[in-house]
C-alpha atoms as an extended CHARMM CRD file, in Angstrom:
* protein
*
       182  EXT
         1         1  MET       CA            -12.7630000000       26.3270000000       -0.3820000000  PROA      1               0.0000000000
         2         2  PHE       CA            -13.7220000000       22.2010000000       -0.1280000000  PROA      2               0.0000000000
         3         3  GLU       CA            -14.5910000000       20.5330000000        3.2010000000  PROA      3               0.0000000000
         4         4  GLY       CA            -13.6100000000       17.1020000000        3.9910000000  PROA      4               0.0000000000
         5         5  SER       CA            -13.9080000000       15.1530000000        7.0520000000  PROA      5               0.0000000000
         6         6  LEU       CA            -10.3370000000       15.7170000000        8.2440000000  PROA      6               0.0000000000
         7         7  VAL       CA             -8.9850000000       18.9140000000        6.1940000000  PROA      7               0.0000000000
         8         8  ARG       CA             -9.9460000000       22.0110000000        3.9990000000  PROA      8               0.0000000000
         9         9  LEU       CA             -8.3560000000       22.8950000000        0.3820000000  PROA      9               0.0000000000
        10        10  ARG       CA             -8.0640000000       26.4810000000        0.0930000000  PROA      10              0.0000000000
        11        11  ALA       CA             -6.4520000000       29.1090000000       -2.1820000000  PROA      11              0.0000000000
        12        12  LEU       CA             -2.7220000000       29.6300000000       -2.1060000000  PROA      12              0.0000000000
        13        13  ARG       CA             -2.2040000000       32.7480000000       -0.4640000000  PROA      13              0.0000000000
        14        14  SER       CA              1.1250000000       34.6820000000       -0.2770000000  PROA      14              0.0000000000
        15        15  GLU       CA              1.9420000000       34.0200000000        3.5300000000  PROA      15              0.0000000000
        16        16  ASP       CA              1.6250000000       30.4370000000        2.9450000000  PROA      16              0.0000000000
        17        17  ALA       CA              5.2360000000       30.8270000000        1.0270000000  PROA      17              0.0000000000
        18        18  GLU       CA              6.7000000000       30.5020000000        4.7400000000  PROA      18              0.0000000000
        19        19  HSD       CA              5.3760000000       26.6710000000        5.1000000000  PROA      19              0.0000000000
        20        20  HSD       CA              6.5610000000       25.6580000000        1.6630000000  PROA      20              0.0000000000
        21        21  LEU       CA             10.0960000000       27.3400000000        2.5820000000  PROA      21              0.0000000000
        22        22  ARG       CA              9.9580000000       25.1150000000        5.5830000000  PROA      22              0.0000000000
        23        23  TRP       CA              8.6290000000       21.7070000000        3.7980000000  PROA      23              0.0000000000
        24        24  ARG       CA             11.3240000000       22.0160000000        0.9770000000  PROA      24              0.0000000000
        25        25  ASN       CA             13.5670000000       22.3140000000        3.1840000000  PROA      25              0.0000000000
        26        26  ASP       CA             12.8670000000       19.1240000000        5.6700000000  PROA      26              0.0000000000
        27        27  PRO       CA             15.0340000000       16.4160000000        3.8770000000  PROA      27              0.0000000000
        28        28  GLU       CA             12.0650000000       13.4880000000        5.5130000000  PROA      28              0.0000000000
        29        29  VAL       CA              9.7190000000       15.5050000000        3.5250000000  PROA      29              0.0000000000
        30        30  VAL       CA             11.6390000000       15.8080000000        0.2220000000  PROA      30              0.0000000000
        31        31  ARG       CA             12.2990000000       12.2800000000        0.7800000000  PROA      31              0.0000000000
        32        32  TRP       CA              8.7830000000       10.8590000000        0.9420000000  PROA      32              0.0000000000
        33        33  ALA       CA              7.2950000000       14.2190000000       -1.3570000000  PROA      33              0.0000000000
        34        34  ALA       CA              9.7660000000       14.2680000000       -4.1680000000  PROA      34              0.0000000000
        35        35  ALA       CA             11.7870000000       10.7060000000       -3.8660000000  PROA      35              0.0000000000
        36        36  GLY       CA             14.6080000000       13.0790000000       -2.3340000000  PROA      36              0.0000000000
        37        37  ASP       CA             14.6430000000       15.0050000000       -5.9280000000  PROA      37              0.0000000000
        38        38  PRO       CA             17.2250000000       18.0520000000       -5.6820000000  PROA      38              0.0000000000
        39        39  CYS       CA             14.8770000000       20.1240000000       -7.3460000000  PROA      39              0.0000000000
        40        40  PHE       CA             12.1290000000       19.8500000000       -4.8210000000  PROA      40              0.0000000000
        41        41  GLY       CA             14.2060000000       20.6250000000       -1.9150000000  PROA      41              0.0000000000
        42        42  PRO       CA             16.3470000000       21.9330000000       -0.2480000000  PROA      42              0.0000000000
        43        43  VAL       CA             15.7680000000       25.2580000000       -1.6750000000  PROA      43              0.0000000000
        44        44  SER       CA             16.5870000000       28.9380000000       -1.0870000000  PROA      44              0.0000000000
        45        45  ALA       CA             13.8380000000       31.5540000000        0.3080000000  PROA      45              0.0000000000
        46        46  GLU       CA             14.5000000000       33.6690000000       -2.9590000000  PROA      46              0.0000000000
        47        47  ALA       CA             14.3070000000       30.7390000000       -5.4820000000  PROA      47              0.0000000000
        48        48  LEU       CA             11.1300000000       29.7200000000       -3.3630000000  PROA      48              0.0000000000
        49        49  GLY       CA              9.5480000000       33.2650000000       -3.8140000000  PROA      49              0.0000000000
        50        50  LEU       CA             10.4450000000       33.0850000000       -7.0940000000  PROA      50              0.0000000000
        51        51  GLY       CA              8.1690000000       30.1120000000       -8.0800000000  PROA      51              0.0000000000
        52        52  PHE       CA              5.9450000000       30.6180000000       -5.0950000000  PROA      52              0.0000000000
        53        53  ASP       CA              5.3230000000       34.2150000000       -7.2380000000  PROA      53              0.0000000000
        54        54  THR       CA              4.4190000000       31.6850000000      -10.1750000000  PROA      54              0.0000000000
        55        55  MET       CA              2.1600000000       29.8560000000       -8.4890000000  PROA      55              0.0000000000
        56        56  LEU       CA              0.0780000000       32.1070000000       -7.4960000000  PROA      56              0.0000000000
        57        57  ARG       CA             -0.5000000000       33.4610000000      -10.9190000000  PROA      57              0.0000000000
        58        58  LEU       CA             -1.5800000000       29.9850000000      -11.9910000000  PROA      58              0.0000000000
        59        59  ILE       CA             -4.4260000000       29.8290000000      -14.2100000000  PROA      59              0.0000000000
        60        60  PRO       CA             -7.2760000000       27.0460000000      -12.8080000000  PROA      60              0.0000000000
        61        61  ARG       CA             -8.1890000000       26.0570000000      -16.1480000000  PROA      61              0.0000000000
        62        62  GLU       CA             -4.6870000000       24.6870000000      -16.4590000000  PROA      62              0.0000000000
        63        63  SER       CA             -3.0700000000       24.0200000000      -12.7630000000  PROA      63              0.0000000000
        64        64  ALA       CA             -3.5680000000       25.2280000000       -9.3700000000  PROA      64              0.0000000000
        65        65  VAL       CA             -1.8870000000       24.9560000000       -5.8960000000  PROA      65              0.0000000000
        66        66  PHE       CA             -4.3600000000       24.6340000000       -2.9960000000  PROA      66              0.0000000000
        67        67  THR       CA             -3.3260000000       25.0080000000        0.5940000000  PROA      67              0.0000000000
        68        68  VAL       CA             -4.5150000000       21.9960000000        3.0640000000  PROA      68              0.0000000000
        69        69  GLU       CA             -5.5190000000       23.0180000000        6.1580000000  PROA      69              0.0000000000
        70        70  ASP       CA             -6.5850000000       20.6900000000        9.2500000000  PROA      70              0.0000000000
        71        71  LEU       CA            -10.0540000000       21.4280000000        9.9640000000  PROA      71              0.0000000000
        72        72  ALA       CA             -9.8480000000       20.5940000000       14.0550000000  PROA      72              0.0000000000
        73        73  GLY       CA             -7.0250000000       23.4940000000       14.1860000000  PROA      73              0.0000000000
        74        74  GLY       CA             -6.8820000000       25.4980000000       10.9260000000  PROA      74              0.0000000000
        75        75  ARG       CA             -3.2480000000       24.8720000000       11.0280000000  PROA      75              0.0000000000
        76        76  VAL       CA             -1.9380000000       24.6300000000        7.4620000000  PROA      76              0.0000000000
        77        77  ILE       CA             -0.2600000000       21.1160000000        6.9830000000  PROA      77              0.0000000000
        78        78  GLY       CA              0.2700000000       20.7060000000        3.3130000000  PROA      78              0.0000000000
        79        79  MET       CA             -0.4530000000       21.2000000000        0.1890000000  PROA      79              0.0000000000
        80        80  ALA       CA             -2.3090000000       19.5560000000       -3.1650000000  PROA      80              0.0000000000
        81        81  ASP       CA             -2.0320000000       20.5500000000       -6.8290000000  PROA      81              0.0000000000
        82        82  TYR       CA             -3.1190000000       19.7570000000      -10.4660000000  PROA      82              0.0000000000
        83        83  ARG       CA             -1.3370000000       20.5910000000      -13.2290000000  PROA      83              0.0000000000
        84        84  ASP       CA             -1.4160000000       19.7800000000      -17.4460000000  PROA      84              0.0000000000
        85        85  LEU       CA             -4.8850000000       20.0070000000      -17.2960000000  PROA      85              0.0000000000
        86        86  ASP       CA             -6.0520000000       18.8610000000      -20.9300000000  PROA      86              0.0000000000
        87        87  PRO       CA             -9.7490000000       19.8700000000      -21.6290000000  PROA      87              0.0000000000
        88        88  TYR       CA             -9.2240000000       17.9890000000      -25.0660000000  PROA      88              0.0000000000
        89        89  ALA       CA             -7.6510000000       14.5110000000      -23.7360000000  PROA      89              0.0000000000
        90        90  GLY       CA             -9.7910000000       15.4250000000      -20.3750000000  PROA      90              0.0000000000
        91        91  VAL       CA             -6.7320000000       14.6600000000      -18.1060000000  PROA      91              0.0000000000
        92        92  ALA       CA             -5.1200000000       15.9800000000      -15.5900000000  PROA      92              0.0000000000
        93        93  THR       CA             -2.4460000000       15.4520000000      -13.1190000000  PROA      93              0.0000000000
        94        94  LEU       CA             -2.2920000000       15.5780000000       -9.3270000000  PROA      94              0.0000000000
        95        95  GLY       CA             -0.3960000000       15.6620000000       -6.2590000000  PROA      95              0.0000000000
        96        96  VAL       CA             -0.6230000000       16.1630000000       -2.5300000000  PROA      96              0.0000000000
        97        97  THR       CA              1.7370000000       16.7640000000        0.1320000000  PROA      97              0.0000000000
        98        98  ILE       CA              1.4110000000       16.8340000000        3.8860000000  PROA      98              0.0000000000
        99        99  GLY       CA              4.3760000000       18.4620000000        5.1160000000  PROA      99              0.0000000000
       100       100  GLU       CA              3.8180000000       18.8940000000        9.1070000000  PROA      100             0.0000000000
       101       101  ARG       CA              5.1930000000       15.0250000000        9.8830000000  PROA      101             0.0000000000
       102       102  GLU       CA              2.4720000000       15.0440000000       12.9820000000  PROA      102             0.0000000000
       103       103  PHE       CA             -0.2130000000       14.4720000000       10.1520000000  PROA      103             0.0000000000
       104       104  TRP       CA              1.5710000000       11.8660000000        8.5220000000  PROA      104             0.0000000000
       105       105  GLY       CA             -0.5900000000        8.5370000000        8.8220000000  PROA      105             0.0000000000
       106       106  ARG       CA             -3.5510000000        9.8570000000       10.1950000000  PROA      106             0.0000000000
       107       107  GLY       CA             -5.8180000000       10.0240000000        6.7750000000  PROA      107             0.0000000000
       108       108  HSD       CA             -5.4450000000       14.1990000000        5.9720000000  PROA      108             0.0000000000
       109       109  GLY       CA             -3.1640000000       13.3570000000        2.8840000000  PROA      109             0.0000000000
       110       110  SER       CA             -5.9880000000       10.9050000000        1.6100000000  PROA      110             0.0000000000
       111       111  ASP       CA             -8.8920000000       13.5710000000        2.4060000000  PROA      111             0.0000000000
       112       112  ALA       CA             -7.0810000000       16.3060000000        0.4260000000  PROA      112             0.0000000000
       113       113  LEU       CA             -6.8220000000       13.7270000000       -2.2760000000  PROA      113             0.0000000000
       114       114  ARG       CA            -10.2040000000       13.1010000000       -2.3960000000  PROA      114             0.0000000000
       115       115  LEU       CA            -11.3330000000       16.5950000000       -2.2200000000  PROA      115             0.0000000000
       116       116  LEU       CA             -9.0350000000       17.1550000000       -5.1590000000  PROA      116             0.0000000000
       117       117  VAL       CA            -10.2710000000       14.5260000000       -7.0390000000  PROA      117             0.0000000000
       118       118  GLY       CA            -14.1590000000       15.5170000000       -6.1650000000  PROA      118             0.0000000000
       119       119  HSD       CA            -13.2920000000       18.9470000000       -7.3360000000  PROA      119             0.0000000000
       120       120  LEU       CA            -11.7690000000       18.2410000000      -10.6600000000  PROA      120             0.0000000000
       121       121  PHE       CA            -14.4630000000       15.5590000000      -11.2830000000  PROA      121             0.0000000000
       122       122  GLY       CA            -16.8230000000       17.7390000000      -10.6280000000  PROA      122             0.0000000000
       123       123  ALA       CA            -15.6190000000       21.6280000000      -12.0700000000  PROA      123             0.0000000000
       124       124  TYR       CA            -14.4680000000       19.7600000000      -15.5100000000  PROA      124             0.0000000000
       125       125  PHE       CA            -15.2040000000       17.2480000000      -17.8110000000  PROA      125             0.0000000000
       126       126  LEU       CA            -12.2690000000       14.9700000000      -17.0760000000  PROA      126             0.0000000000
       127       127  SER       CA            -12.3050000000       11.6140000000      -18.2590000000  PROA      127             0.0000000000
       128       128  ARG       CA             -9.1740000000       10.5060000000      -16.2620000000  PROA      128             0.0000000000
       129       129  LEU       CA             -7.0560000000       11.9640000000      -13.6160000000  PROA      129             0.0000000000
       130       130  GLU       CA             -2.8560000000       10.5170000000      -13.0030000000  PROA      130             0.0000000000
       131       131  LEU       CA             -0.7050000000       10.6220000000      -10.2780000000  PROA      131             0.0000000000
       132       132  ASP       CA              2.4900000000        8.9710000000       -9.3360000000  PROA      132             0.0000000000
       133       133  THR       CA              4.8260000000        7.8260000000       -6.3410000000  PROA      133             0.0000000000
       134       134  TRP       CA              8.0540000000        6.2370000000       -5.9640000000  PROA      134             0.0000000000
       135       135  SER       CA              7.9320000000        2.3580000000       -5.2010000000  PROA      135             0.0000000000
       136       136  GLY       CA              9.8500000000        3.0950000000       -1.7270000000  PROA      136             0.0000000000
       137       137  ASN       CA              6.2230000000        5.1110000000       -0.7040000000  PROA      137             0.0000000000
       138       138  GLU       CA              4.2860000000        2.6770000000        0.2980000000  PROA      138             0.0000000000
       139       139  ARG       CA              2.2480000000        4.5830000000        2.3790000000  PROA      139             0.0000000000
       140       140  ALA       CA              1.1380000000        6.8090000000       -0.5340000000  PROA      140             0.0000000000
       141       141  MET       CA              0.5220000000        3.7410000000       -2.8680000000  PROA      141             0.0000000000
       142       142  ARG       CA             -1.7970000000        2.5030000000       -0.2240000000  PROA      142             0.0000000000
       143       143  ALA       CA             -3.9210000000        5.8030000000       -0.0080000000  PROA      143             0.0000000000
       144       144  PHE       CA             -4.2300000000        5.9340000000       -3.7900000000  PROA      144             0.0000000000
       145       145  ALA       CA             -5.5090000000        2.6310000000       -4.0960000000  PROA      145             0.0000000000
       146       146  ARG       CA             -8.0970000000        3.0020000000       -0.8820000000  PROA      146             0.0000000000
       147       147  LEU       CA             -9.0830000000        6.0130000000       -3.3700000000  PROA      147             0.0000000000
       148       148  GLY       CA             -9.8480000000        4.1010000000       -5.8620000000  PROA      148             0.0000000000
       149       149  PHE       CA             -6.7680000000        4.4450000000       -7.9240000000  PROA      149             0.0000000000
       150       150  ARG       CA             -5.2510000000        1.7860000000       -9.8410000000  PROA      150             0.0000000000
       151       151  GLU       CA             -1.4550000000        0.9880000000      -10.4880000000  PROA      151             0.0000000000
       152       152  GLU       CA             -1.1540000000        1.6720000000      -14.4410000000  PROA      152             0.0000000000
       153       153  GLY       CA              2.6930000000        1.0130000000      -14.8820000000  PROA      153             0.0000000000
       154       154  ARG       CA              6.4470000000        1.3740000000      -13.4960000000  PROA      154             0.0000000000
       155       155  ARG       CA              9.1200000000        2.8270000000      -14.8600000000  PROA      155             0.0000000000
       156       156  ARG       CA             11.6170000000        0.3550000000      -13.2780000000  PROA      156             0.0000000000
       157       157  SER       CA             14.5350000000        1.6600000000      -12.1340000000  PROA      157             0.0000000000
       158       158  ALA       CA             14.0380000000        5.2620000000      -12.5100000000  PROA      158             0.0000000000
       159       159  VAL       CA             14.3510000000        7.1950000000       -9.0290000000  PROA      159             0.0000000000
       160       160  LEU       CA             17.4850000000        6.8610000000       -6.7690000000  PROA      160             0.0000000000
       161       161  VAL       CA             16.6830000000        7.6030000000       -3.3640000000  PROA      161             0.0000000000
       162       162  GLU       CA             19.9790000000        7.6790000000       -0.6360000000  PROA      162             0.0000000000
       163       163  GLY       CA             21.9450000000        5.3260000000       -3.4550000000  PROA      163             0.0000000000
       164       164  LYS       CA             19.4280000000        2.9750000000       -3.8410000000  PROA      164             0.0000000000
       165       165  ARG       CA             16.4860000000        2.3140000000       -7.0040000000  PROA      165             0.0000000000
       166       166  TYR       CA             13.2270000000        2.2490000000       -6.9090000000  PROA      166             0.0000000000
       167       167  ASP       CA             10.6760000000        2.0520000000       -9.5810000000  PROA      167             0.0000000000
       168       168  ARG       CA              8.6300000000        5.1380000000      -10.5850000000  PROA      168             0.0000000000
       169       169  VAL       CA              4.6570000000        3.8750000000       -9.7540000000  PROA      169             0.0000000000
       170       170  LEU       CA              2.1600000000        5.3590000000      -12.1380000000  PROA      170             0.0000000000
       171       171  PHE       CA             -1.3620000000        5.6190000000      -10.7590000000  PROA      171             0.0000000000
       172       172  GLY       CA             -4.9740000000        6.3610000000      -12.7190000000  PROA      172             0.0000000000
       173       173  MET       CA             -8.5160000000        7.0980000000      -12.5520000000  PROA      173             0.0000000000
       174       174  LEU       CA            -11.2030000000        7.1460000000      -14.9780000000  PROA      174             0.0000000000
       175       175  ARG       CA            -14.0410000000        9.1000000000      -13.9040000000  PROA      175             0.0000000000
       176       176  GLU       CA            -16.5250000000        6.0420000000      -14.1740000000  PROA      176             0.0000000000
       177       177  GLU       CA            -14.4510000000        4.4570000000      -11.3560000000  PROA      177             0.0000000000
       178       178  TRP       CA            -14.8030000000        7.2480000000       -9.0030000000  PROA      178             0.0000000000
       179       179  THR       CA            -17.2670000000        7.4640000000       -5.9870000000  PROA      179             0.0000000000
       180       180  PRO       CA            -17.7870000000       10.6560000000       -4.2520000000  PROA      180             0.0000000000
       181       181  PRO       CA            -18.3060000000       10.4260000000       -1.2860000000  PROA      181             0.0000000000
       182       182  ALA       CA            -21.8720000000        9.7990000000        0.5260000000  PROA      182             0.0000000000
């Protein structure tokens, strides 16, 4: 378990599936988290259950999904994950989704991402971390930049949201660019 100023990251539990089901069937969460990608949602309880069982059995040396809880009330508000951890290349890909709308824009996602970055650079000898979003998600892009991620590239017109094309924006951070919280 990792605690920040606004959130804690804890291990995923089977009872967290109900939150994931609600978030993945909320069109606004799907829009901002995955640019409306139908692979993210909507999803049936049965389909989510199959995928959730897999998430509960992930091997932390390769990937993990954490539950994000609000420190003030202990409420489950989102998820944070890393995947494709390659110890030889020293790289991992991460992501954060705050599924409870009333916590959007209040710094909870940034705090969760900060904790995840600190954990990955602290626990594994990684040289870089990567993440991406779509160019319409300006709030996420600002949060990534504030934490020290740099835009490294774009896949032009690679995302379709509500009939409009957006870029897929790629971000990276090198170990030496990370400044742990004091």
